Amino acid sequence: NDWRDGGNLVPFLCKAADFLQQEALQMLTDFVTGYDHVGIPTNDMDATTKFYETIGFRLVHENTNNGGKVRFFQHGDIIIETYEVFGKAAMVRGAIDHIALRVTDIEKCYEEAKAAGLDVFEGPCFLPFWENGIKYICVMGPNSEVVEFLQKM
């Protein structure tokens, strides 16, 4: 028996929903081209700058956001974004705020994330970072991890 001849419809619908969710997530990854950066909040930008420069990173971009300094450090393909949060950094092990993935089309990425039922809690937003700015969205993962999808303009 299958659903067409009066069989149990629930297992069929569950399988169909699982398939559609997997397809939606596959479409979302069609926009991802790679890793962009890891975001780490700081209460002390000077100490953070000294630390990353001491271990071989170089300052490649600097800006402000919400009244605080934002700095990007790079070593090879690794980029770390640090930003001031004025005493609100968790200061505990595992306190990385987000991982960012580079995408080719942030608007389509946003549409696909919403269609997949992901928890898009921020964006699309614009920030005047890098040469022409960026647009991004943030998605909350099942472990309260933040995944940022960003497109450099």
Coordinates of C-alpha atoms in Angstrom, one line a residue:
N1 CA 0.0 0.0 0.0
D2 CA 1.1 3.5 -0.7
W3 CA -0.6 6.9 -0.2
R4 CA -2.4 6.7 -3.6
D5 CA -4.4 3.7 -2.6
G6 CA -5.2 4.6 1.0
G7 CA -1.9 3.6 2.6
N8 CA -0.4 5.6 5.5
L9 CA 0.0 9.2 4.3
V10 CA 2.1 10.4 7.3
P11 CA 5.4 8.5 6.4
F12 CA 5.1 9.7 2.8
L13 CA 4.6 13.3 3.8
C14 CA 7.5 13.1 6.3
K15 CA 9.8 11.8 3.6
A16 CA 8.6 14.5 1.2
A17 CA 9.3 17.2 3.7
D18 CA 12.8 15.8 4.5
F19 CA 13.5 15.7 0.7
L20 CA 12.3 19.3 0.2
Q21 CA 14.3 20.6 3.1
Q22 CA 17.5 18.9 1.8
E23 CA 16.8 20.4 -1.7
A24 CA 16.3 23.9 -0.2
L25 CA 19.6 23.6 1.8
Q26 CA 21.4 22.4 -1.3
M27 CA 20.1 25.4 -3.2
L28 CA 21.4 27.7 -0.4
T29 CA 24.9 26.2 -0.7
D30 CA 24.9 27.0 -4.4
F31 CA 25.6 30.6 -3.4
V32 CA 28.4 29.8 -1.0
T33 CA 31.9 30.3 -2.5
G34 CA 34.0 29.8 0.6
Y35 CA 35.0 30.8 4.1
D36 CA 35.3 34.6 4.7
H37 CA 36.1 35.2 8.4
V38 CA 35.6 34.4 12.0
G39 CA 34.2 37.2 14.2
I40 CA 35.5 37.7 17.7
P41 CA 34.2 40.4 20.1
T42 CA 36.7 42.2 22.3
N43 CA 36.7 44.4 25.3
D44 CA 40.3 45.6 24.6
M45 CA 41.1 46.3 21.0
D46 CA 44.7 47.3 21.7
A47 CA 45.5 44.0 23.4
T48 CA 43.7 42.1 20.7
T49 CA 45.6 43.9 18.0
K50 CA 48.9 43.3 19.7
F51 CA 48.0 39.6 20.2
Y52 CA 47.1 38.9 16.5
E53 CA 50.1 40.9 15.2
T54 CA 52.4 38.9 17.6
I55 CA 51.2 35.6 16.2
G56 CA 51.8 36.7 12.6
F57 CA 48.6 38.3 11.4
R58 CA 48.6 41.7 9.8
L59 CA 45.9 44.4 10.0
V60 CA 44.2 44.6 6.6
H61 CA 41.1 46.6 7.2
E62 CA 39.8 49.0 9.8
N63 CA 36.4 50.6 10.3
T64 CA 33.8 51.5 12.9
N65 CA 30.4 50.1 13.7
N66 CA 27.9 51.1 16.4
G67 CA 30.6 53.5 17.8
G68 CA 33.2 50.8 18.2
K69 CA 36.4 49.9 16.3
V70 CA 36.3 47.0 13.9
R71 CA 39.5 45.4 12.6
F72 CA 40.2 42.6 10.2
F73 CA 43.5 40.7 10.6
Q74 CA 44.8 38.3 7.9
H75 CA 47.4 35.6 7.7
G76 CA 47.3 33.7 4.4
D77 CA 43.7 32.7 3.7
I78 CA 42.7 33.1 7.3
I79 CA 40.8 36.3 8.3
I80 CA 39.7 37.3 11.8
E81 CA 37.3 40.1 12.4
T82 CA 37.5 41.7 15.9
Y83 CA 35.1 44.3 17.1
E84 CA 34.7 46.3 20.3
V85 CA 31.7 45.5 22.4
F86 CA 32.5 47.7 25.4
G87 CA 32.7 45.2 28.2
K88 CA 30.2 42.8 26.8
A89 CA 32.6 40.2 25.4
A90 CA 32.0 36.9 27.1
M91 CA 35.6 36.3 28.0
V92 CA 35.1 32.5 28.2
R93 CA 36.5 29.7 26.2
G94 CA 34.4 29.1 23.0
A95 CA 33.3 32.8 22.9
I96 CA 33.7 33.2 19.1
D97 CA 30.6 35.1 17.9
H98 CA 30.2 33.9 14.3
I99 CA 31.6 32.3 11.2
A100 CA 31.1 34.1 7.9
L101 CA 30.7 32.5 4.6
R102 CA 31.2 34.3 1.3
V103 CA 28.2 34.2 -1.2
T104 CA 27.6 35.4 -4.7
D105 CA 24.0 36.6 -4.3
I106 CA 22.9 37.7 -0.9
E107 CA 19.3 38.4 -1.9
K108 CA 18.8 35.0 -3.4
C109 CA 20.6 33.5 -0.4
Y110 CA 18.2 35.3 1.9
E111 CA 15.2 34.0 0.0
E112 CA 16.5 30.4 0.1
A113 CA 17.3 30.6 3.8
K114 CA 13.8 31.8 4.6
A115 CA 12.2 29.2 2.3
A116 CA 14.2 26.5 4.0
G117 CA 12.8 27.6 7.4
L118 CA 16.1 28.8 8.8
D119 CA 16.1 31.3 11.6
V120 CA 17.3 34.4 9.8
F121 CA 17.5 36.9 12.6
E122 CA 19.4 39.7 11.0
G123 CA 19.5 41.2 7.5
P124 CA 19.8 41.7 4.7
C125 CA 21.9 44.6 6.0
F126 CA 24.6 46.8 4.5
L127 CA 27.9 47.8 6.2
P128 CA 30.4 50.2 4.7
F129 CA 33.3 47.7 5.1
W130 CA 36.0 47.0 2.5
E131 CA 36.2 48.9 -0.7
N132 CA 32.5 49.0 -1.7
G133 CA 30.7 47.7 1.4
I134 CA 29.1 44.4 2.2
K135 CA 25.6 43.0 2.5
Y136 CA 24.9 40.2 4.9
I137 CA 22.4 38.0 6.7
C138 CA 22.8 36.1 9.9
V139 CA 21.3 32.7 10.6
M140 CA 21.0 31.0 14.0
G141 CA 22.1 27.4 14.1
P142 CA 20.8 24.6 16.3
N143 CA 23.6 25.1 18.8
S144 CA 23.1 28.9 19.1
E145 CA 26.0 29.4 16.6
V146 CA 25.7 32.3 14.3
V147 CA 26.4 31.8 10.6
E148 CA 26.8 34.9 8.6
F149 CA 26.4 34.9 4.8
L150 CA 28.0 37.9 3.2
Q151 CA 28.5 39.4 -0.2
K152 CA 31.2 42.0 -0.9
M153 CA 29.7 44.6 -3.1

